[in-house]
XYZ file of C-alpha atoms in Angstrom:
692
model
C 11.191 -7.500 -12.177
C 14.710 -5.567 -11.079
C 15.536 -4.845 -15.151
C 11.523 -3.507 -15.938
C 12.022 -1.120 -12.934
C 15.170 -0.184 -14.483
C 13.873 0.021 -17.702
C 11.221 3.082 -16.234
C 13.740 4.574 -13.973
C 15.864 4.780 -17.819
C 12.861 5.768 -19.446
C 12.384 8.748 -16.667
C 16.511 10.176 -17.176
C 15.512 9.749 -20.377
C 12.635 11.956 -20.510
C 14.322 14.909 -17.519
C 17.528 14.691 -20.626
C 15.515 15.853 -23.055
C 13.341 18.504 -20.967
C 16.623 19.952 -19.386
C 17.835 20.600 -22.388
C 14.761 22.438 -24.198
C 15.515 24.302 -20.800
C 18.504 24.648 -21.380
C 18.634 25.772 -25.002
C 16.153 28.728 -24.182
C 18.287 30.159 -20.983
C 21.483 30.317 -23.250
C 19.106 32.071 -25.557
C 18.361 34.535 -23.158
C 22.195 34.872 -22.292
C 23.368 34.699 -25.897
C 20.704 37.621 -27.779
C 20.143 40.574 -25.140
C 18.111 41.888 -28.757
C 16.107 38.444 -28.276
C 16.099 38.331 -24.646
C 11.948 39.049 -25.152
C 11.887 36.304 -27.013
C 13.708 33.777 -24.996
C 11.651 35.323 -21.907
C 8.592 34.389 -23.242
C 9.713 30.823 -24.803
C 10.910 30.073 -21.210
C 7.449 30.753 -19.591
C 6.493 28.697 -22.959
C 8.504 25.799 -21.975
C 7.213 26.050 -17.661
C 3.590 26.061 -18.835
C 3.786 22.911 -21.089
C 5.556 20.977 -17.548
C 2.118 19.682 -16.754
C 1.920 18.473 -19.988
C 4.958 16.215 -20.018
C 4.790 12.548 -18.014
C 7.459 11.403 -15.857
C 7.420 7.518 -14.767
C 8.057 8.499 -11.549
C 6.621 12.626 -11.152
C 4.846 11.599 -7.757
C 4.835 16.202 -6.570
C 4.385 17.073 -10.250
C 0.787 18.905 -8.824
C 2.880 21.022 -7.037
C 6.127 21.289 -9.200
C 2.850 22.153 -11.713
C 1.957 25.071 -9.728
C 5.143 26.936 -8.575
C 6.005 26.388 -12.804
C 3.360 27.608 -13.363
C 3.346 31.218 -11.114
C 7.260 31.589 -12.516
C 5.663 31.074 -15.517
C 3.049 34.368 -15.302
C 6.215 36.365 -13.802
C 8.382 35.344 -16.224
C 5.455 36.734 -18.770
C 4.711 40.261 -17.421
C 8.797 40.889 -17.234
C 9.771 39.422 -20.411
C 9.062 43.478 -21.738
C 11.361 44.378 -19.304
C 14.342 42.828 -19.128
C 17.954 43.720 -20.469
C 21.212 41.907 -20.487
C 23.719 41.285 -17.855
C 25.431 38.865 -19.401
C 27.399 38.278 -16.230
C 24.529 38.007 -13.634
C 23.060 35.172 -15.835
C 25.490 33.224 -16.291
C 26.425 32.802 -12.755
C 22.563 33.316 -11.698
C 20.995 31.357 -14.410
C 23.611 29.624 -16.814
C 25.750 27.895 -13.830
C 23.024 25.757 -12.013
C 21.616 23.950 -15.101
C 24.671 23.731 -16.876
C 26.197 22.078 -13.993
C 23.084 19.554 -13.779
C 23.296 19.165 -18.056
C 27.208 18.421 -18.342
C 27.745 16.646 -14.770
C 25.131 14.769 -13.402
C 23.736 13.846 -16.206
C 26.235 12.453 -18.297
C 26.911 11.012 -14.944
C 23.963 8.829 -15.245
C 25.477 8.089 -18.725
C 29.114 6.579 -17.693
C 27.206 4.778 -15.160
C 25.063 3.094 -17.233
C 27.815 2.680 -19.290
C 29.983 1.094 -16.658
C 26.660 -1.204 -15.502
C 26.291 -2.475 -18.869
C 30.104 -3.702 -19.405
C 29.744 -5.230 -15.492
C 26.985 -6.683 -16.483
C 28.894 -8.316 -19.948
C 31.534 -9.112 -17.539
C 29.697 -10.846 -15.457
C 28.289 -12.809 -17.947
C 31.125 -13.834 -19.330
C 32.141 -15.100 -16.168
C 29.211 -17.263 -15.851
C 29.541 -18.788 -18.672
C 33.022 -19.841 -18.154
C 32.156 -20.950 -14.787
C 29.555 -23.119 -16.612
C 31.984 -24.503 -18.784
C 34.656 -26.167 -15.957
C 34.926 -29.670 -17.436
C 32.958 -31.919 -14.396
C 35.664 -35.077 -15.155
C 38.335 -33.293 -16.022
C 38.436 -31.192 -12.959
C 41.959 -28.537 -12.037
C 41.810 -26.889 -8.859
C 43.841 -24.517 -10.108
C 41.420 -23.092 -13.086
C 38.489 -23.820 -10.975
C 39.789 -21.105 -8.564
C 40.576 -18.846 -10.667
C 36.960 -19.340 -12.896
C 35.465 -18.738 -9.425
C 37.464 -15.525 -8.790
C 36.417 -13.734 -11.452
C 33.021 -15.037 -10.903
C 33.519 -13.362 -7.556
C 35.130 -10.387 -8.984
C 32.510 -9.635 -11.813
C 29.862 -10.173 -9.580
C 30.806 -7.464 -6.731
C 31.581 -5.394 -8.934
C 27.785 -5.897 -10.733
C 26.532 -5.567 -7.744
C 28.394 -2.884 -6.429
C 28.660 -0.369 -10.118
C 24.595 -1.391 -9.869
C 23.662 0.235 -6.155
C 25.459 3.010 -7.252
C 23.721 3.780 -10.311
C 20.670 2.817 -8.802
C 21.499 5.528 -6.118
C 21.608 8.152 -8.736
C 18.493 7.250 -10.040
C 17.384 7.881 -6.971
C 19.522 10.894 -6.161
C 18.449 13.013 -10.505
C 14.599 12.851 -9.173
C 16.069 15.708 -6.490
C 18.365 17.167 -8.222
C 15.667 17.222 -11.114
C 13.813 19.791 -9.083
C 17.171 21.768 -8.076
C 18.027 22.042 -11.195
C 14.875 23.493 -12.732
C 14.009 25.432 -9.259
C 17.674 27.413 -8.952
C 18.272 28.775 -12.385
C 14.806 30.096 -12.017
C 15.515 31.393 -8.581
C 18.860 32.849 -10.064
C 17.070 34.665 -13.259
C 14.439 35.902 -10.881
C 16.999 37.150 -8.417
C 19.370 39.202 -11.495
C 15.546 40.673 -12.108
C 15.386 42.023 -9.300
C 19.069 43.255 -9.031
C 18.712 44.544 -12.076
C 15.389 46.610 -12.024
C 15.855 47.361 -8.459
C 15.185 51.002 -9.399
C 12.125 49.528 -11.028
C 11.541 47.254 -8.325
C 7.200 48.809 -8.239
C 6.972 45.629 -10.596
C 8.202 42.933 -8.176
C 5.776 43.955 -5.200
C 5.926 41.766 -1.452
C 4.730 39.185 -2.639
C 6.569 37.721 -5.143
C 9.216 38.548 -3.158
C 7.957 35.846 -0.011
C 6.984 33.230 -3.066
C 10.654 33.446 -4.028
C 11.512 32.976 -0.463
C 9.436 30.294 -0.330
C 10.854 28.723 -3.084
C 14.660 29.209 -2.076
C 13.347 27.531 1.138
C 11.696 24.749 -0.564
C 15.025 24.119 -1.695
C 17.152 24.000 0.230
C 14.747 21.773 2.515
C 14.815 19.605 -0.712
C 18.493 19.473 -0.955
C 18.641 18.659 3.069
C 16.272 15.639 2.424
C 18.578 14.742 -0.608
C 21.179 14.868 1.127
C 20.038 12.578 4.114
C 18.808 10.298 2.082
C 22.453 9.748 0.183
C 23.817 9.326 3.330
C 21.068 6.701 4.002
C 21.388 4.256 1.045
C 25.325 5.378 0.773
C 24.955 3.412 4.710
C 22.393 0.867 2.771
C 25.309 -0.235 0.373
C 27.838 -1.020 3.351
C 24.921 -3.337 4.391
C 24.593 -5.040 1.438
C 27.919 -5.079 0.272
C 28.313 -6.996 3.402
C 25.552 -9.371 3.618
C 25.400 -9.580 0.206
C 29.720 -10.811 -0.012
C 28.628 -14.657 0.478
C 25.868 -14.776 -2.570
C 28.674 -13.978 -4.470
C 29.816 -17.167 -4.794
C 28.468 -18.982 -7.605
C 28.350 -22.922 -5.787
C 27.280 -21.540 -1.939
C 27.598 -23.926 0.929
C 24.768 -26.095 1.305
C 24.726 -26.288 5.348
C 24.605 -22.659 5.166
C 21.718 -22.627 2.287
C 20.376 -25.869 2.809
C 17.903 -27.259 0.087
C 14.635 -27.105 0.351
C 12.287 -29.286 -0.983
C 8.723 -28.680 -0.495
C 8.814 -25.195 -3.315
C 5.893 -25.359 -5.840
C 7.428 -22.202 -7.431
C 10.656 -21.452 -8.583
C 12.419 -18.571 -11.002
C 15.673 -18.125 -11.351
C 18.637 -18.350 -14.395
C 19.144 -21.501 -16.505
C 21.318 -22.969 -19.357
C 19.421 -24.248 -22.116
C 20.551 -26.489 -24.447
C 19.361 -26.247 -28.166
C 20.287 -28.525 -30.478
C 21.761 -27.230 -33.848
C 22.767 -29.750 -35.502
C 23.502 -33.718 -35.755
C 26.179 -33.110 -32.990
C 26.674 -29.964 -32.137
C 24.310 -27.447 -29.634
C 24.041 -24.573 -27.700
C 23.723 -23.173 -24.542
C 21.633 -20.187 -23.966
C 21.183 -18.701 -20.289
C 17.571 -17.245 -19.737
C 15.516 -16.996 -16.984
C 12.969 -19.452 -15.935
C 10.037 -19.736 -13.583
C 6.807 -21.946 -13.077
C 3.448 -20.585 -13.192
C 0.987 -23.295 -12.564
C 1.442 -26.436 -14.566
C 3.936 -24.576 -17.374
C 7.073 -23.916 -17.115
C 7.834 -20.423 -18.439
C 11.215 -18.793 -19.959
C 11.693 -15.300 -20.836
C 15.087 -13.954 -22.605
C 16.550 -10.731 -22.012
C 14.901 -7.727 -23.363
C 11.310 -9.550 -23.710
C 8.555 -7.987 -21.768
C 6.926 -11.363 -20.150
C 7.836 -14.937 -21.061
C 6.582 -17.544 -23.052
C 5.666 -21.379 -22.219
C 8.390 -23.573 -22.260
C 7.324 -26.794 -21.477
C 3.908 -27.974 -19.724
C 5.019 -29.562 -16.557
C 1.925 -31.538 -15.287
C 2.463 -35.922 -15.120
C 6.064 -34.582 -16.452
C 8.981 -37.063 -15.111
C 12.566 -34.552 -14.099
C 15.703 -36.834 -13.386
C 19.672 -35.684 -13.087
C 21.420 -36.728 -16.224
C 25.092 -36.209 -17.263
C 25.011 -33.288 -20.621
C 27.994 -32.403 -22.571
C 30.783 -32.987 -19.314
C 28.842 -29.872 -17.780
C 27.750 -30.226 -14.053
C 24.129 -29.677 -12.536
C 22.271 -30.568 -15.354
C 18.581 -31.894 -15.094
C 16.406 -33.314 -18.114
C 12.506 -32.724 -18.393
C 10.504 -35.285 -20.275
C 6.770 -34.092 -20.608
C 3.860 -36.426 -20.206
C 3.401 -38.577 -23.335
C 8.144 -38.831 -23.817
C 7.688 -36.655 -27.185
C 9.343 -33.514 -25.414
C 12.140 -33.292 -23.449
C 14.911 -30.432 -22.446
C 18.025 -30.293 -21.121
C 18.860 -27.938 -18.558
C 22.118 -26.378 -16.354
C 21.576 -24.750 -13.299
C 24.645 -22.722 -11.434
C 25.038 -25.016 -7.893
C 24.121 -28.033 -6.513
C 21.435 -26.310 -4.425
C 19.493 -24.724 -6.892
C 20.092 -28.517 -8.895
C 18.358 -29.988 -6.283
C 15.284 -27.705 -6.010
C 14.480 -27.302 -9.516
C 13.949 -31.384 -9.467
C 12.217 -31.249 -6.276
C 10.043 -28.383 -7.450
C 9.631 -29.665 -10.812
C 8.478 -33.364 -9.790
C 5.691 -31.478 -6.462
C 4.314 -29.109 -9.560
C 4.100 -32.872 -11.622
C 2.223 -34.445 -9.453
C -0.486 -31.542 -8.915
C 0.691 -30.449 -5.458
C 0.374 -26.611 -6.610
C -3.737 -27.285 -7.017
C -4.276 -27.803 -3.048
C -4.757 -24.512 -0.728
C -1.476 -24.937 1.122
C 0.834 -26.058 -1.709
C 4.067 -25.770 0.489
C 2.291 -27.506 3.605
C 0.813 -30.380 1.360
C 4.363 -30.914 -0.360
C 5.729 -31.234 2.931
C 3.117 -33.416 4.105
C 3.527 -35.745 0.684
C 7.800 -35.609 1.424
C 7.490 -36.662 5.274
C 5.111 -39.624 4.433
C 7.835 -40.413 1.387
C 10.524 -40.331 4.519
C 7.765 -43.072 6.418
C 7.371 -45.344 3.623
C 10.155 -47.232 3.971
C 8.314 -49.011 7.453
C 6.029 -51.052 6.774
C 2.318 -49.557 7.447
C 0.856 -51.006 9.935
C -2.927 -50.592 8.219
C -1.666 -52.481 5.225
C -0.192 -55.084 7.484
C -3.272 -55.557 9.459
C -5.047 -55.623 5.836
C -2.651 -58.550 4.903
C -3.497 -60.240 8.257
C -7.194 -60.777 8.221
C -7.162 -61.603 4.307
C -4.834 -64.543 5.443
C -6.119 -67.706 4.062
C -7.261 -70.152 6.533
C -4.218 -73.865 7.373
C -4.381 -75.667 4.283
C -5.643 -73.466 1.929
C -4.373 -74.400 -1.784
C -2.932 -71.126 -3.190
C -2.836 -71.147 -6.928
C 0.422 -69.559 -8.465
C -0.492 -67.138 -10.214
C 1.762 -66.137 -12.883
C 0.271 -62.617 -14.336
C -1.744 -59.828 -12.838
C -4.464 -57.225 -14.314
C -3.025 -53.759 -13.990
C -7.248 -52.139 -13.702
C -7.752 -53.203 -9.757
C -7.865 -50.836 -7.116
C -5.462 -51.410 -3.856
C -7.145 -53.280 -1.329
C -10.244 -54.810 -3.759
C -8.280 -58.154 -3.649
C -10.620 -61.362 -3.786
C -9.790 -63.361 0.164
C -9.172 -66.121 -2.262
C -6.043 -64.838 -2.984
C -2.496 -65.542 -1.149
C -2.993 -62.146 0.736
C 0.891 -62.270 2.668
C 2.352 -59.840 5.018
C 5.020 -56.889 4.269
C 7.696 -58.967 6.148
C 6.888 -62.228 3.939
C 7.104 -60.413 0.791
C 9.949 -58.170 1.272
C 12.767 -57.861 4.028
C 12.257 -54.299 5.561
C 16.268 -54.296 5.686
C 16.738 -55.644 1.867
C 19.313 -53.413 -0.311
C 17.756 -51.944 -3.133
C 19.953 -51.788 -6.332
C 19.927 -48.358 -8.573
C 22.142 -49.812 -10.839
C 21.221 -52.167 -13.719
C 22.849 -55.196 -12.987
C 22.788 -58.908 -14.775
C 20.628 -61.587 -14.059
C 21.608 -64.922 -13.897
C 19.066 -68.039 -14.418
C 21.025 -71.588 -14.504
C 18.013 -73.481 -15.623
C 18.162 -71.225 -18.998
C 22.343 -71.584 -19.562
C 22.950 -69.732 -23.012
C 19.460 -67.213 -22.348
C 21.136 -65.959 -19.959
C 23.956 -63.652 -19.813
C 26.676 -61.118 -18.045
C 25.919 -57.366 -17.912
C 26.814 -55.017 -21.315
C 27.031 -58.513 -23.457
C 26.349 -57.473 -27.152
C 22.917 -57.976 -29.039
C 21.430 -57.546 -32.082
C 20.602 -53.827 -33.542
C 17.010 -53.047 -33.426
C 15.678 -50.581 -35.234
C 15.994 -46.895 -33.293
C 13.181 -45.153 -34.445
C 10.142 -47.643 -34.210
C 7.564 -46.443 -32.162
C 6.966 -48.232 -28.685
C 4.707 -51.172 -29.462
C 5.902 -50.974 -32.547
C 6.551 -54.908 -34.279
C 10.146 -55.078 -35.496
C 11.308 -57.669 -38.200
C 14.719 -59.753 -38.074
C 16.382 -61.772 -40.615
C 18.008 -63.280 -38.195
C 15.973 -64.193 -35.619
C 12.612 -67.157 -35.120
C 11.106 -64.954 -32.834
C 6.995 -64.664 -33.539
C 6.951 -61.558 -31.396
C 8.588 -58.332 -31.257
C 7.600 -55.429 -28.896
C 9.867 -51.986 -27.694
C 9.156 -50.152 -25.342
C 10.961 -47.111 -23.992
C 11.236 -47.606 -20.079
C 13.695 -45.941 -17.338
C 14.893 -48.180 -14.637
C 14.024 -47.228 -11.050
C 15.443 -50.239 -9.078
C 15.587 -53.457 -7.999
C 15.530 -56.014 -4.759
C 15.123 -59.575 -3.668
C 11.868 -60.457 -2.088
C 10.866 -63.379 -0.269
C 7.957 -64.503 -2.441
C 7.051 -64.226 -6.001
C 3.355 -66.127 -6.382
C 1.446 -62.606 -5.374
C 0.900 -58.984 -7.055
C 1.730 -57.741 -3.549
C 5.341 -58.233 -4.050
C 5.216 -55.684 -6.833
C 3.407 -52.652 -5.826
C 5.585 -53.087 -2.004
C 8.450 -53.307 -4.139
C 7.592 -50.106 -6.000
C 7.079 -48.165 -2.728
C 9.921 -48.895 -1.411
C 12.327 -47.936 -3.866
C 10.216 -44.884 -4.841
C 10.846 -44.245 -1.020
C 14.167 -44.611 -1.095
C 14.518 -42.839 -3.831
C 13.188 -39.181 -2.471
C 14.621 -40.030 1.023
C 18.035 -40.263 -0.949
C 17.505 -37.787 -3.448
C 18.259 -40.465 -6.642
C 16.346 -38.794 -8.882
C 18.879 -40.098 -11.794
C 17.218 -43.040 -14.388
C 18.962 -44.983 -17.291
C 16.367 -45.050 -19.847
C 16.643 -47.743 -22.229
C 14.429 -49.851 -24.927
C 13.048 -53.150 -23.661
C 12.603 -55.573 -26.611
C 9.848 -58.626 -25.459
C 10.105 -61.802 -27.782
C 8.811 -65.109 -27.290
C 12.219 -65.878 -25.466
C 13.196 -63.289 -23.558
C 13.414 -59.712 -22.380
C 16.072 -57.460 -23.193
C 17.302 -53.937 -22.332
C 18.630 -52.810 -25.146
C 20.546 -49.190 -24.754
C 18.988 -46.932 -27.442
C 22.199 -44.994 -28.177
C 24.503 -47.460 -29.453
C 21.531 -50.627 -30.270
C 23.621 -53.149 -27.574
C 21.960 -55.726 -25.584
C 22.336 -54.476 -21.978
C 20.887 -57.133 -20.236
C 18.853 -60.205 -20.796
C 15.997 -61.522 -19.153
C 15.154 -65.168 -20.026
C 10.744 -65.343 -20.519
C 10.740 -68.839 -18.164
C 12.514 -66.672 -15.116
C 10.130 -63.958 -15.234
C 7.186 -65.583 -12.911
C 5.030 -62.698 -11.800
C 4.450 -59.080 -13.795
C 2.435 -55.927 -12.740
C 0.887 -52.386 -13.548
C 0.797 -49.627 -10.519
C -2.968 -49.084 -10.047
C -3.295 -46.074 -10.205
C 0.405 -45.153 -12.203
C -0.079 -46.633 -15.240
C 3.572 -45.596 -16.576
C 4.793 -47.707 -13.632
C 5.580 -51.627 -14.015
C 7.264 -54.388 -12.608
C 8.211 -58.750 -13.206
C 9.958 -61.101 -10.637
C 12.759 -62.634 -12.163
C 13.549 -66.581 -10.315
C 17.091 -67.113 -10.258
C 19.732 -69.759 -9.025
C 21.183 -67.950 -6.446
C 23.935 -71.569 -6.344
C 25.118 -74.212 -8.148
C 22.641 -75.691 -6.391
C 18.789 -75.392 -9.038
C 16.850 -76.271 -5.737
C 18.634 -72.974 -3.727
C 16.590 -70.440 -5.359
C 16.202 -66.403 -5.228
C 13.262 -63.903 -6.773
C 14.243 -60.234 -7.579
C 11.925 -57.792 -8.249
C 12.864 -54.920 -10.891
C 10.730 -51.684 -11.395
C 10.833 -49.796 -14.569
C 9.060 -45.645 -15.748
C 8.057 -45.771 -19.150
C 5.477 -43.808 -20.802
C 1.545 -44.274 -20.260
C 2.682 -48.025 -21.535
C 2.745 -50.139 -18.062
C -0.035 -51.991 -19.430
C 0.612 -53.069 -22.809
C 3.868 -53.773 -21.702
C 2.286 -56.593 -18.724
C 0.168 -57.309 -21.880
C 3.003 -58.232 -24.429
C 5.392 -59.971 -21.713
C 1.626 -62.284 -21.175
C 1.622 -63.080 -24.600
C 4.792 -63.873 -24.978
C 4.534 -66.657 -22.270
C 1.286 -67.924 -24.033
C 3.787 -67.923 -27.388
C 6.194 -70.027 -25.395
C 4.068 -72.238 -24.041
C 1.863 -73.148 -26.765
C 5.215 -73.052 -28.567
C 6.934 -75.580 -25.552
C 3.635 -77.925 -26.443
C 4.388 -77.760 -30.130
C 7.870 -79.120 -29.517
C 6.706 -81.728 -26.777
C 4.067 -83.051 -29.249
C 6.662 -83.690 -31.982
C 9.429 -84.964 -30.007
C 7.213 -87.540 -28.602
C 5.644 -88.350 -32.098
C 9.911 -88.833 -32.914
C 10.230 -91.021 -30.305
C 7.155 -93.098 -31.104
C 8.487 -93.426 -34.830
C 12.154 -94.580 -33.579
C 10.163 -97.285 -31.227
C 8.140 -98.556 -34.258
C 11.924 -98.212 -36.632
C 13.613 -100.320 -34.209
C 10.388 -103.121 -33.350
C 10.693 -103.145 -37.267
C 14.484 -103.888 -37.473
C 14.091 -106.445 -34.145
C 11.338 -108.047 -36.362
C 13.549 -108.016 -39.813
C 16.391 -109.792 -37.000
C 14.523 -112.509 -36.427
C 12.711 -113.060 -39.729
C 16.310 -113.548 -40.879
C 17.211 -115.775 -37.688
C 14.504 -117.886 -38.179
C 15.363 -118.610 -42.047
C 18.975 -119.221 -41.153
C 17.160 -121.962 -38.338
C 15.445 -123.327 -40.785
C 18.517 -123.579 -43.141
C 20.765 -125.091 -40.632
C 17.624 -127.559 -39.567
C 17.556 -128.968 -43.207
C 21.710 -129.495 -42.867
C 20.940 -131.279 -39.537
C 18.247 -133.493 -40.746
C 20.323 -134.005 -43.692
C 23.316 -135.281 -41.527
C 21.775 -137.023 -38.648
C 21.109 -139.722 -40.294
C 22.504 -142.856 -37.684
C 25.822 -144.535 -38.214
C 25.396 -144.100 -41.913
C 28.497 -143.805 -44.176
C 28.539 -143.015 -48.144
C 29.923 -144.993 -50.383
C 33.192 -143.916 -49.815
C 33.440 -145.198 -46.408
C 33.349 -141.492 -45.146
C 31.187 -140.237 -42.291
C 29.292 -136.099 -42.193
C 31.165 -134.621 -39.870
C 29.488 -130.833 -38.893
C 31.800 -128.093 -38.980
C 32.810 -126.576 -35.537
C 30.949 -122.939 -37.085
C 27.736 -124.885 -38.020
C 27.269 -126.360 -34.368
C 27.620 -122.238 -33.282
C 24.980 -121.793 -35.350
C 22.766 -124.251 -34.488
C 23.517 -123.073 -30.485
C 22.274 -119.768 -31.773
C 19.343 -120.550 -33.580
C 18.203 -122.724 -30.678
C 18.902 -119.766 -28.320
C 16.942 -117.791 -30.796
C 13.912 -120.234 -30.367
C 14.268 -120.103 -26.666
C 13.725 -116.036 -27.072
C 11.088 -116.178 -29.674
C 9.206 -118.062 -27.315
C 9.938 -115.596 -24.047
C 9.151 -113.112 -26.023
């Protein structure tokens, strides 16, 4: 608005300069050419008549001035045939005032305009250098020099701007003086020259000229008074504006307003020029309803930068620059990274866009509504009495069995739960003082060793260009299901129960409230890969697995009942070496309107895993039956072999057990020790066979 108004003043100054140059040339002809004095006077009269046709943007008293000049034009027309050249008087009374205005006042405007442009460019250069200060390699000396440069250039620009504006305002008075004084001098010179012919100049004309002289003096006094007032205003503004020259003011002196629904100011916008290169352009941004508008310097009006209804905004680190934040549209297809000038502007822009994203600006009193919403967020960390009473009223009777719930429908509304479900009090869901983890931590599930891995574990690379929800096939994994989603981690906290969806709802409420209270806008974006074995969080840049959640440990998952972008799940893990000492942690994420789809994918993965487990157990049982049959067959074959050996031994015993019968050579048949042992073994085998 200031630069647009400045453009109007500059246009007016250009019009004044053009007009005064023409008037100067006309009066110069009177001075140069005595023989053409009549023609020059006629041209002057003509130009005075055309004043009313001029369109000065700031011509507030054009009617009075036009009528006065019209009167002068008539008088000059009458005297044009009688004028003779008095070069000295015309030079002193007519040419000097208009020449002084042209050479001094108009050139002063041009000089101040150039100085203001140079100061503005120096300020832009200082701001760009300040914006490029390193956040990681912070150097106090460089920072002090850059801050001092910003302070000096901003102060210089402000002072030059105020003097420039003062000169533009004064030009309106000088324009009147420069128009009237030459004419007055001209007429006085004519009166002096035609002293003897005063019959052409009656008393009425003298009275008119006296009134004009009085008006000129009044205008001069008014101009001097305004100049004094403006000088005092400049001094007061210099003292009052000194803290504003610092690019990053003290937040204790200038507190952050978190209830804004409209904001405007300069931001640096990041524009990618290649795969790894980018540029930063400083533009003026402002909000208009649910739209973020941008306007470059010199543009007549602003253009649409992004629709920020239902968008997401968060602070990000970008190219080692401070105070950066990212805006992502509701469908996730468009995002923009902007940089604020100070920490105060950084937080106010994030809060304002967050309030607009909630469509608070549509209410009758947007700032009051935003204040109530923020106050509700501050109070949200304590359990709501009405919410707790509702749970107590729905508490099941003693001894009533409660079936575990592993999957919750995301289409229900809060307060519409059936009374046959387990309704727990808030204290039994989440402890009031439970710490919240806003960074990703590694889960541990000892029931599935080899599946739960530490944070930062390398994993397989997934398709970085795969669309959300698309199925990704890999030759290195045998899992039937592979679905990829874009998610942002909001937080996690330990919960006391893991068998009711209210656990997830209450965790969402407390994490969102804590983020609002502590001004935590940063979120880690990842790719969530759903398989039949586990859930994986994958870094979208490096494609390295950040975190692995074993699917058997995921015992509960649910979507927010109103905001379908929010979803969460509960992970049951072992908190020690003992498997009986279990703890439950609830993880909350934000997606691109795919909360229900993610929960459906997790449910499908658990069903596939359940069927796979049943098939595996059936296969193992079948193998066990086959092993038992094979073992029985081996035992049967062994028994048959033993029976054959016994029959053979029986024949030998029968042949050798004839009573005291000697052979023809007078010898006896004696059993060997090995035959005796085989005989004992045969009797033992018969005994075992009879027992069987």
